[in-house]
Each structure stands twice: as C-alpha cells, then as structure tokens.
XYZ file of C-alpha atoms in Angstrom:
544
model
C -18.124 179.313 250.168
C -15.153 179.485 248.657
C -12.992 182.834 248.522
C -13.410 182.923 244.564
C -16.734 181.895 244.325
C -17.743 185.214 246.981
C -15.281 187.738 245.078
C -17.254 186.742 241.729
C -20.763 187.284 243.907
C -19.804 190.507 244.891
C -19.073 191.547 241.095
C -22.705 191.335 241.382
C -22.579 188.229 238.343
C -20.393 190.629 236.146
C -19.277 187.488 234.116
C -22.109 185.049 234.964
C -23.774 183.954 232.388
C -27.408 182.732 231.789
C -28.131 179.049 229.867
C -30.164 181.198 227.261
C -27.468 183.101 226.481
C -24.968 181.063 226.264
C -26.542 179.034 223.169
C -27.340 182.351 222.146
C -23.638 182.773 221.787
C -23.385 179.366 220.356
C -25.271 180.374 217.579
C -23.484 184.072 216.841
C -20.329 181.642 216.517
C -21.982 179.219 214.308
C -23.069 182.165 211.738
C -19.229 183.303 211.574
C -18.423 179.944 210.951
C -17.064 179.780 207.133
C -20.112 177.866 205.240
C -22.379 177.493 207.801
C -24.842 180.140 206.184
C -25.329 177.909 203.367
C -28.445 175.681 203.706
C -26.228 172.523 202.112
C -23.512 172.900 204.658
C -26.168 172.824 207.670
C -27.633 170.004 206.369
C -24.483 168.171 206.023
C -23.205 169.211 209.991
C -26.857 167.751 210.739
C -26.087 164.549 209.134
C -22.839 164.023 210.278
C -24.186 164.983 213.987
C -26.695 162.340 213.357
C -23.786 160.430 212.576
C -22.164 161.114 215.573
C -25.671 159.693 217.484
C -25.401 156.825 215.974
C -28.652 157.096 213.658
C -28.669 156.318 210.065
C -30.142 159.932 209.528
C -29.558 163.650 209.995
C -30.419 165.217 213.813
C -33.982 165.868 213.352
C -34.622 170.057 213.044
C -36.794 172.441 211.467
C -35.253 173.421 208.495
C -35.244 176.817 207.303
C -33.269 178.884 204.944
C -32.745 181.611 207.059
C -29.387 180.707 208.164
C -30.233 182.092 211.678
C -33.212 180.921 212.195
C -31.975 177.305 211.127
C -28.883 177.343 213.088
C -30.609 178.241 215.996
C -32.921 175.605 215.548
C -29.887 173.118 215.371
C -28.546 174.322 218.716
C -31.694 174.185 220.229
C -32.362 170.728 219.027
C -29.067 169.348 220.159
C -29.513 171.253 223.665
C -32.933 169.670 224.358
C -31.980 166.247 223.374
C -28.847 166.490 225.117
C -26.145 166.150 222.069
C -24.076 169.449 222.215
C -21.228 166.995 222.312
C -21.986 165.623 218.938
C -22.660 168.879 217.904
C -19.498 169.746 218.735
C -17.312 166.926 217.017
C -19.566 167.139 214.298
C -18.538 170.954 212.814
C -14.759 170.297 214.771
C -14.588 167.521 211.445
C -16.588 169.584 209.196
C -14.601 172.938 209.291
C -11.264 171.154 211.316
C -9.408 174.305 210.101
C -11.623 177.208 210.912
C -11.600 179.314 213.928
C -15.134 179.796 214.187
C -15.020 175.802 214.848
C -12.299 176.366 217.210
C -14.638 178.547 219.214
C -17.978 176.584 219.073
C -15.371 173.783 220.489
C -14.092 175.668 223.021
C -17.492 177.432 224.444
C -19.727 174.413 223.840
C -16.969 173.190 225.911
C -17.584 174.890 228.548
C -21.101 174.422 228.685
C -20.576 170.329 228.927
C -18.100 170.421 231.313
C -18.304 173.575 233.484
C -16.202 172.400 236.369
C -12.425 173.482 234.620
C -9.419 175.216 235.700
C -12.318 178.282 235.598
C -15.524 178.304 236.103
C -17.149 177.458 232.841
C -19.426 180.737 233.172
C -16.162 182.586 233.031
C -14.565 180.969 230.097
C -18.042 181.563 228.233
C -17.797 185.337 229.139
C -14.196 185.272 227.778
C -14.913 183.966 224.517
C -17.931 186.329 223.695
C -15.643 189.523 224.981
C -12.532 188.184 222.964
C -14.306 187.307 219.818
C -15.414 191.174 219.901
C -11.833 192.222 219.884
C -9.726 192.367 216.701
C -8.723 188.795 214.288
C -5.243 189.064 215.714
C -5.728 189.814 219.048
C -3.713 187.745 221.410
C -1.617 186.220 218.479
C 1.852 187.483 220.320
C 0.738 185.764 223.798
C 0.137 182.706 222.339
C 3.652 182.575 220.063
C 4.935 183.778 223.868
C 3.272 181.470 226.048
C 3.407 178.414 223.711
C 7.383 179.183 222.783
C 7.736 179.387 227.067
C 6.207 175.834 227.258
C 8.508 174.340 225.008
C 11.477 175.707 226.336
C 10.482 174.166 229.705
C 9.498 170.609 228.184
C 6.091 170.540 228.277
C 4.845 171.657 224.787
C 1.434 172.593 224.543
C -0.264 170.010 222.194
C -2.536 172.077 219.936
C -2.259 174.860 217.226
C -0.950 178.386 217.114
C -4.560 179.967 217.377
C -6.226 181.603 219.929
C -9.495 179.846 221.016
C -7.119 176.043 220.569
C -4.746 177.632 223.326
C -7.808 178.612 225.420
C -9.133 174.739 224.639
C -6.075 172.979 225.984
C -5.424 174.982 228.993
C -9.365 174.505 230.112
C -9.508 170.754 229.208
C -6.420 170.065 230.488
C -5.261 166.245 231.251
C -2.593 167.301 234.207
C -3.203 165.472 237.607
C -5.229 167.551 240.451
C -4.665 166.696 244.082
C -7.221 166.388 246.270
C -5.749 168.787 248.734
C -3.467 171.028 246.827
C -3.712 173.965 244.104
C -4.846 173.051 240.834
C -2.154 172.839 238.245
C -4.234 173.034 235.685
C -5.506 176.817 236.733
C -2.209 177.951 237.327
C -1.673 177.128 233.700
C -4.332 178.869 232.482
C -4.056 182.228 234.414
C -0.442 182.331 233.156
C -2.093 182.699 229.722
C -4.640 185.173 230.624
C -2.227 187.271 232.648
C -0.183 187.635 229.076
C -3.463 188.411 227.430
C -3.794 191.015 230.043
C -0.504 192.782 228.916
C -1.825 192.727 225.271
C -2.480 196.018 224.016
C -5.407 196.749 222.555
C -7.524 194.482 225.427
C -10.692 195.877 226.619
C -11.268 197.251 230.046
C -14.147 194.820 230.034
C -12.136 191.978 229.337
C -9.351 192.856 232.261
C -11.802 192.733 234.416
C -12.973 189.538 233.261
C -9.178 188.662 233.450
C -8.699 189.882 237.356
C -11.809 188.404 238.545
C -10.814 184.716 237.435
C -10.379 182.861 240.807
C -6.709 182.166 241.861
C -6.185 178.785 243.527
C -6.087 177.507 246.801
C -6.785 174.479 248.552
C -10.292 175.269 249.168
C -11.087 175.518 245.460
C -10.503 172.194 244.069
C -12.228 171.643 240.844
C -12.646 167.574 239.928
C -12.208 166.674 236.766
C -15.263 166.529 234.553
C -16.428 163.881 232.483
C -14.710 164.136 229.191
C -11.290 162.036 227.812
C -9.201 164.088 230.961
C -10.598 161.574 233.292
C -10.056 158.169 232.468
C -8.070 155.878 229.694
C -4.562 156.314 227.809
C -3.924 158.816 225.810
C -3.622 158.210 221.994
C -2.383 160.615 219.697
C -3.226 159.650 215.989
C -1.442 161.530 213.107
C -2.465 160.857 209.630
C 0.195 161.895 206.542
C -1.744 161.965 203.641
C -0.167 161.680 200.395
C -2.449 162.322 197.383
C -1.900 161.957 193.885
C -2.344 164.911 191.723
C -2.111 164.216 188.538
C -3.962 160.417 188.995
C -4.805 158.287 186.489
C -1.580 158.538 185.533
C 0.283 155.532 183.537
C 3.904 156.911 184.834
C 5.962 155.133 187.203
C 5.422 156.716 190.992
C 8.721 157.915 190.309
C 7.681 160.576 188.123
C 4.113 161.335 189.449
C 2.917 164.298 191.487
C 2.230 164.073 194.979
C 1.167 166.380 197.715
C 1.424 165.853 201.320
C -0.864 166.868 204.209
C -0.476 166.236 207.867
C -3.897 165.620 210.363
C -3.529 165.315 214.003
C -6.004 163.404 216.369
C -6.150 163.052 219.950
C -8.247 161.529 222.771
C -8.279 158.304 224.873
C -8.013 154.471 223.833
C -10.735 152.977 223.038
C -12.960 156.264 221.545
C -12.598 157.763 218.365
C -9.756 160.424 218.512
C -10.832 164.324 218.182
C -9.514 166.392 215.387
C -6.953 169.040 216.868
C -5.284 170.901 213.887
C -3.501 170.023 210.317
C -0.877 171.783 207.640
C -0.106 170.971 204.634
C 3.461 170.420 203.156
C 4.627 172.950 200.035
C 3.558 170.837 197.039
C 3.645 169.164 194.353
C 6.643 167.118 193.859
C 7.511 163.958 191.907
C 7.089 160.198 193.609
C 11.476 160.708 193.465
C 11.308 163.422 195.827
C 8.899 161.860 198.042
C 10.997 160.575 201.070
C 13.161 164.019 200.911
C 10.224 165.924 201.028
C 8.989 163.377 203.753
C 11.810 164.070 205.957
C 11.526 167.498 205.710
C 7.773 167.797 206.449
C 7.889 165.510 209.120
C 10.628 167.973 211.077
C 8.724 170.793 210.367
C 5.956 169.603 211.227
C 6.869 168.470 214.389
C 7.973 171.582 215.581
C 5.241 173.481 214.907
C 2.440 170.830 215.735
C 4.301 169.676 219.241
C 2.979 166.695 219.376
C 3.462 164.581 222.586
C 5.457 162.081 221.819
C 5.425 160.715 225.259
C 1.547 159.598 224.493
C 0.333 156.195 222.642
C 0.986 157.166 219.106
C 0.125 156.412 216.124
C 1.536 157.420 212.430
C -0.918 156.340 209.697
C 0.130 157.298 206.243
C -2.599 157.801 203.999
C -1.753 156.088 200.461
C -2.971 156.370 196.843
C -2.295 152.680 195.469
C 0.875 153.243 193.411
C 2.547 154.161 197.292
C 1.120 150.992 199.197
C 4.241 149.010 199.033
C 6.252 152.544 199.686
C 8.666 152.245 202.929
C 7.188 155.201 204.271
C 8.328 153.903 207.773
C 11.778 154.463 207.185
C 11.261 157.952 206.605
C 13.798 159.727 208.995
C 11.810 161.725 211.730
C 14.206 164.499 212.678
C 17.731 165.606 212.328
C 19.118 162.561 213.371
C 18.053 160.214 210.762
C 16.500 157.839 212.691
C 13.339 156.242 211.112
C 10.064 156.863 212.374
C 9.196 153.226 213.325
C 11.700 152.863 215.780
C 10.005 155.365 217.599
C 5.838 154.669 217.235
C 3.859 152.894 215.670
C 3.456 153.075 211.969
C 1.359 151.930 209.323
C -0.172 152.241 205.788
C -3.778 152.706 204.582
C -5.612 153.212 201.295
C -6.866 156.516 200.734
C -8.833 155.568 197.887
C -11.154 153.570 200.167
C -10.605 156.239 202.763
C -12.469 158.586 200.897
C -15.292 156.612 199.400
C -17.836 155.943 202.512
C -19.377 153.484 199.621
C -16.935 150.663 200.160
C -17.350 150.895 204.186
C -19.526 148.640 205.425
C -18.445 145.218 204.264
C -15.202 146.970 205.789
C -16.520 147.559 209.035
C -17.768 143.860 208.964
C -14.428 142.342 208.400
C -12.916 144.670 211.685
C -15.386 143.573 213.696
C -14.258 139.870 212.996
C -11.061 140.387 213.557
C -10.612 139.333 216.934
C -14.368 138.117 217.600
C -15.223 134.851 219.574
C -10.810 134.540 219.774
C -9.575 133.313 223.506
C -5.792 134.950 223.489
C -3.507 132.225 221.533
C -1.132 132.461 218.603
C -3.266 135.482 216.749
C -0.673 134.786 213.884
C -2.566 131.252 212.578
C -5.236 133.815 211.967
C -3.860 135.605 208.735
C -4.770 134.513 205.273
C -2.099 133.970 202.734
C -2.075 133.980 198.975
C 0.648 134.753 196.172
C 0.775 135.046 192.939
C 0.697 130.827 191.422
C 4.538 130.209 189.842
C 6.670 127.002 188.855
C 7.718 125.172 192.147
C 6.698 122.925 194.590
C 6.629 123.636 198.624
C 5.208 122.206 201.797
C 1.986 123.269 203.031
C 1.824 121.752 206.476
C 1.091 117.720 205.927
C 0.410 118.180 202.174
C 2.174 119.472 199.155
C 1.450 122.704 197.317
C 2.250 121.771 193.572
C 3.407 124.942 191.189
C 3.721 126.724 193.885
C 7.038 128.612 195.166
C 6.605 130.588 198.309
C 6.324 128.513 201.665
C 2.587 128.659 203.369
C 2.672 129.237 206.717
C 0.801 127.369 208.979
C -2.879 129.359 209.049
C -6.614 128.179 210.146
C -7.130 129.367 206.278
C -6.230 127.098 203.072
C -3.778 129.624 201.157
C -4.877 130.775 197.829
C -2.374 130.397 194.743
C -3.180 133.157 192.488
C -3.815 132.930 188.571
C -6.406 135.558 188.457
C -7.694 138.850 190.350
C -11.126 136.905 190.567
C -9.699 134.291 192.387
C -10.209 136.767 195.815
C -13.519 136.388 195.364
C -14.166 133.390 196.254
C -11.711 132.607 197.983
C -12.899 134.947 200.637
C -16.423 134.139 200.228
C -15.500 130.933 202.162
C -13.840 132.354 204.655
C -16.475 135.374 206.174
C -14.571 136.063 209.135
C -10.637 136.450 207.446
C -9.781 140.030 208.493
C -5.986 139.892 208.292
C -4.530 138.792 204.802
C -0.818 137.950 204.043
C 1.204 137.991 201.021
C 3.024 135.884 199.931
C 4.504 138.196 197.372
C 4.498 142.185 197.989
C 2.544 144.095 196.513
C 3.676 145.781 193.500
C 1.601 148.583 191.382
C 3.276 147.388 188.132
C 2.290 143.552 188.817
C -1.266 143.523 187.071
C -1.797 140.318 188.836
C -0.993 140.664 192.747
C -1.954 144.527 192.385
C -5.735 144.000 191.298
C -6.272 141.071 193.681
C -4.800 143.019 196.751
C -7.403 145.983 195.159
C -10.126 143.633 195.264
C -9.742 142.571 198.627
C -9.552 146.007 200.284
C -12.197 147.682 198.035
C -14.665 144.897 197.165
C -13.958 142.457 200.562
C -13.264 145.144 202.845
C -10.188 143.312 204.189
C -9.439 145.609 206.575
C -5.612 144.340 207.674
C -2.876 143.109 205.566
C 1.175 142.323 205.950
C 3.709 141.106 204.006
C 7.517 141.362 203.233
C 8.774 144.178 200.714
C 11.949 141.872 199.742
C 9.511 138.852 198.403
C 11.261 137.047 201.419
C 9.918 133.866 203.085
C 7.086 135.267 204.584
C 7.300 132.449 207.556
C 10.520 133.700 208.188
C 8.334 136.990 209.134
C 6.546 135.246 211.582
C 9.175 134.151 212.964
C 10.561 137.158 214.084
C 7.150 138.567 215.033
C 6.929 135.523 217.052
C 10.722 136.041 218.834
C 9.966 139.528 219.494
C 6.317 140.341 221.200
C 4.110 137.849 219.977
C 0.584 138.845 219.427
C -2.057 136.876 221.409
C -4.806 138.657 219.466
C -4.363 140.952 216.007
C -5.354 143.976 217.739
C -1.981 143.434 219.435
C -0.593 143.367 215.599
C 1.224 146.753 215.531
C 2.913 146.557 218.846
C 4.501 143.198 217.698
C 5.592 144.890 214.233
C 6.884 148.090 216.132
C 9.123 145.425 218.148
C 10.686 143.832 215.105
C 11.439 147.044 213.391
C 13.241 148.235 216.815
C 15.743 144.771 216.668
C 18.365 144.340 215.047
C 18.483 147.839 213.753
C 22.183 148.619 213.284
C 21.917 144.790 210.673
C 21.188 146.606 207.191
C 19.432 142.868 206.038
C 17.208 142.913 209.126
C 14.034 141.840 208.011
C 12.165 144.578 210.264
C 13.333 147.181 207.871
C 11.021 145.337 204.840
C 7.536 144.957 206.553
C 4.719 146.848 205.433
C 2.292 146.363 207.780
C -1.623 148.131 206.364
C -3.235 148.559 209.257
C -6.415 150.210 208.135
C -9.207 150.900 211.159
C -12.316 152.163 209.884
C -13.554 153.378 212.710
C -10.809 156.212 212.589
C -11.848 157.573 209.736
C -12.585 161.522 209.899
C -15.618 162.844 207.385
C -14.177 165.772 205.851
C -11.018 165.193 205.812
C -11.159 166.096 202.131
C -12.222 169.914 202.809
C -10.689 172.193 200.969
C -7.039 172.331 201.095
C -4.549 174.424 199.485
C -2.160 172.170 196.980
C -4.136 169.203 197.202
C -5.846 168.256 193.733
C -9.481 167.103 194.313
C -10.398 168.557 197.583
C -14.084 168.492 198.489
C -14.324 164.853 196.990
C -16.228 163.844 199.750
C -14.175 161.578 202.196
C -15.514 159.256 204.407
C-alpha cells in the first residue's frame, strides 16, 4: 500500500467520502447555482443535457417544482444512467460565468475521473469545506500562484476564480512518468500549501490540506480518461462583436458595437469545453472598432493566458454589416503584428449563430464537405458566383458572355448573378457544394451580392465561404493557396489560408493581407452563449 494511501487510513477516512454523499453535494452546488431554482432553467439544463446525449429530447426526470427535490432528481437520473459528464458540460454552457458552475465542474469532476494529482475523494472533501468558507476566500493565492506561473512561463490556462484554479491543477495535461513523481501533484500542492497560509482557513480544512499525499515513485496516478489523455490540444476563442443598435440603415462606420471574448478548450476532434469569457468596455462606433480591437485583444490576453503554444483558433463572431471586415489584421499585442500571422483566423455569422432554426440544412452542407473525397486538389471543390456585369472571360473550354471576373476551374458551373434568387437554384443542383467562392467580395451596401451571400448561409446553410476583399482575380487566390500549403481536402482550408497570410508579409499588395476566409463549423457552436452579459444589447436571445 502506498505510504499516502496508509497515512489517509489512519485518519480513520477523515476526508473519505461516500458515493451518496458526494451527489448529495452535487446537488447543494446545483441549488447555489444562479437560476437553477427556477423550474424553466432546469428544464432547459435537462434539454441541453439531452442534447449533450445525443437525443432529440430533454434527459428524462421527474419533474417537480420543488427546486430540491427536482434537482436531485436530475443528478440522480444522470448518475444512474451514467451521464454526469453531460451533466456537467451541459450547466458549464448554461451558466459559463457562474461559480456555482465552476464547482459542479470541478467536483463532478472528480467523481468521473477520481485517479488525479489527488485522490478524487480528497478534492470532493475540499470543495464542500471551501465552499463553507467566505466568497473571497483564497482570492489572494490564486492572484499569487497564477502571477508565479506566468513569471516562470507556464501560465495557467483558466480564470482568476477559485474552483477554475482547483479545475486545471486536478485535470492537468502535463506528462507523468511511469517511474518518477507526478508533476502534476506537485502543482497542485503548491496551490494548496498557499491556501494553507490564507487567513481565515479552517482548522478542518488544514487538515484536509496536510493529509493530501505528497509524491513519490510509489504513488503514480495514470491519467484518467478525459481530453488529458489522448489527441492535440485545441484552444478555440470566439470574439463576438454584436450590434447594438441593429436594424440600423447607417454605414458600420457609425454603428454601435460591443465586443465579447469566449474561450474554449479540449482535444481535436471533440467539441471544445467552455473555460471562461470577459467582455470589452462598450459601446463604440464601427470607426473605433479595430482600436478598440487591439486593445481588447492585449488585455485580454493577459488576463485570459491563453496557450498560445496549443492548436488555436480565433473565430470572430460577425453581425452582417462586419463580414467583409479585416478583422485578421487586427494587431495582437504591442508589437503590431496581426493576428493571422500567428493562428488561425476566421469569420462567422452571428446571426445564424444564434438562431438554432437555420441549423440543420447547415449541418448537412458540413457534413458534405469533405464526404466520399480521396485527398486531391480540394480547391476544384469551391463554388463560384459574382455579381453578372459587361465583359466577356474564359470559363475553362467555353466562354462566359457578360461576364467580367475569371472562373476558376471548379467541379461546379459558376453562377453569374442578376438576382438574390438566383442561389436558390443554383444550389439546389448542386446538394453537396459546401465551400462557395466569390467572385466579388462581399459588400453590406451591394443589395445584390449582400442578399445572395445571406441566402446562402441562412437559407442553404453554406457552411464555408472565401473570397478576395480587393475584388481581385480570385484565381490569382488560388494560386497562392496552391504555392503555399495546398489543401488536399477543405478541412485542410485554414491551414493553407494561415500560410498565405504568413508570405510575403513585409509586400503591402500581398494578396494574403485581403482574404476573408468564413469558416463557420456548426458543430462548435456553444448554447448559451447569449446569457446575460453586461453591455451587450439583446442578451438572452437564445443562441444556438
């Protein structure tokens, strides 16, 4: 038996603690949850858990309107049927911003996975004894210990609250060695011993604190089963720009706009967890916007410490009078440098973002994208149309009449524009297009090229589009994405974008500096996302 494992016997199961009431404590964090004793917000964490299943319904449970009796219900249900993880994620993208959703996280946690840094009987123990202990208990060990790790370059990815401290220490992604002392619970005791020095602690919860097992070779913990274990990391962070004072028939220039910043972690491949957000200080006019960008990137990059060193992703979530904004240009820090040199970056619409209506013929067009394709030239795969002008051009072996942007060579006949309704059919013959070009950016003022782009994302559910800001040859941009790091399939899209913005960056005509690339996944789409949210006109609108 290992040394730790005997000390904690001979407490005589001081901090052990019994299935039963664990859940119990499951549910005394639930009922301090902000909401969750309203019988409308239970039913919606049931639907989205049900959600999270992968049923068309709500989690099947007893309802009652006795908030305790009801919640205890849900945790039962999800405990017998095995779904405390979905659970979990569930309420984390309910309430993203609450602490009582930071602790459910972190103790439901550590019933999943009780082989962490600590024994996940401890960690359950902690979090009932430090809940009992005042709202800003611990808040100068955590400015302490999370200042300390970014002074030694390795910034602790989460925010400045308690319980999300406690959550990245215990489902921590660091290497363990089969033979050595685990890194990870070095870590973690290095927190607790600073929450030892906190005044005001409990004697219970130093005890709690000095009985936590100290390392050795002969108490190896394995990682569990969660995102530590296998896959890359991805870090996604969502800028959302909304639009106060929409409909509005001013230019963007002199529109309102706030800006709010979402961060999202976990591994390739699964949908990213929700980790912590903050807003920018709002509103400002569409004029403003890349000053105020600049500035609320920095900040927020300081505070947030991301890790930049993972697969990252900036989406930028944009009303339609910003989708043809160069919001990858934005400079990222004090050096000026724009962000796309550094990650990838991309636009999305918010407006179908938010509306879970438009979604599935959405979802059908992503799951073409790259279906039944062996690897090739993923770039004959993009549909182009343009607005219909005087001209003539080439279009492979044939001539386009009237006509005055060059077609690239495509498996799809390119559609000349003289009407919004044109989309329609056009892309009623062609079921499996998922990536559309343009042949002429997208402008909010042009009634013409702005309704028919509308009408593909909202109506089609065209879930991928490029073109060229400059009204360029939009060959020419294939061209360069071909030169640089082609794409064999479109899922490879962004990488090959990324690569053209990073050449040919000191040439102020290089053509990576005028792609907008909308690269708009629906499967990363977080429900509640539209909670409420200080400075941010129409929150609780009901996002996706």
């Amino acid at each position: 038996m290992p040394p730790w494992r005997r000390r904690l016997t001979g407490l005589g199961g001081m901090y052990r603690v019994r299935r039963s009431n664990a859940y119990r404590q499951l549910v005394e964090i639930l009922l301090a949850t902000d909401g969750l004793t309203r019988l409308d917000a239970r039913q919606e964490l049931l639907l989205l858990t049900g959600e999270h299943m992968g049923l068309d319904h709500a989690m099947p449970v007893t309802e009652s309107p006795e908030p305790r009796t009801h919640l205890r219900a849900i945790v039962r249900a999800a405990r017998r049927a095995g779904r405390l993880r979905e659970l979990r994620d569930a309420l984390l993208e309910l309430r993203p911003d609450d602490i009582g959703a930071a602790w459910f996280n972190l103790a439901a946690t550590a019933l999943i996975r009780p082989d962490g840094p600590v024994p996940g009987d401890l960690m359950l123990r902690l979090v009932e004894e430090l809940r009992a202990h005042a709202d800003d208990f611990g808040r100068a060990a955590v400015i302490r210990y999370v200042g300390d790790r970014r002074a030694a370059g390795r910034p602790l990815d989460c925010g400045p609250v308690l319980p999300q401290v406690l959550f990245r220490l215990y489902d921590a992604r660091e290497p363990v060695s089969a033979s050595g002392p685990d890194p990870r619970r070095a870590d973690l005791l290095g927190f607790l011993r600073l929450l030892d020095a906190e005044p005001g602690r409990s004697g219970r919860l130093g005890a709690l604190i000095a009985a936590a097992p100290r390392g050795g070779r002969d108490d190896h913990c394995p990682p569990g089963d969660g995102v530590r274990s296998t896959g890359e990391r991805q870090v996604v962070i969502q800028i959302r720009v909304e639009e106060e004072d929409a409909p509005s028939d001013l230019p963007y220039t002199q529109r309102r706009y706030s800006l709010r910043g979402f961060h999202y972690e976990g591994v390739t491949g699964d949908k990213p967890a929700f980790h912590c957000s903050w807003p920018s200080p709002g509103p400002f006019t569409g004029d403003e916007l890349q000053a105020h960008g600049h500035e609320f990137l920095a900040a927020w990059r300081a505070q947030e410490q991301v890790d930049w060193d993972a697969n990252r992703r900036v989406e930028f979530l944009l009303p339609d009078s910003l989708l043809g904004h160069p919001v990858e240009l934005w400079p990222s820090g004090s050096s000026g440098r724009p962000l796309s040199r550094r990650c990838q970056v991309v636009v999305r619409s918010l407006r179908r973002y938010k509306d879970d209506f438009l979604h599935e013929e959405w979802r059908r067009r992503w799951a073409a994208l790259d279906r039944d394709c062996p690897p090739g030239d993923a770039l004959e795969r993009i549909g182009w149309m343009s607005p219909d002008t005087t001209g003539t051009q080439t279009c492979g072996d044939t001539d386009c009449p009237d006509v005055t942007w060059d077609c690239p060579d495509s498996k799809y006949q390119p559609l000349r524009l003289t009407d919004p309704s044109d989309v329609e059919e056009w892309l009623r013959l062609h079921t499996d297009l998922a990536c559309l070009g343009l042949g002429s950016p997208y402008d909010p003022e042009d009634p013409l090229i702005r309704d028919a782009v509308l009408d593909a994302l909202l109506e089609d559910g065209i879930p991928v589009m490029v073109w060229r800001r400059d009204a360029g040859d939009p060959a020419a941009l294939l061209d360069e994405l071909r030169d640089g790091r082609p794409p064999t399939q479109l899922a490879e899209l962004p990488d090959s974008v990324l690569e053209v913005r990073k050449r040919k960056r000191h040439d102020p005509a290089s053509l990576g500096k005028q792609i907008t690339l909308l690269w708009d996944d629906p499967t990363c789409v977080f429900s509640k996302q539209d909670s409420p949210m200080s400075g941010t006109r129409g929150a609780g609108e009901g996002a996706a």
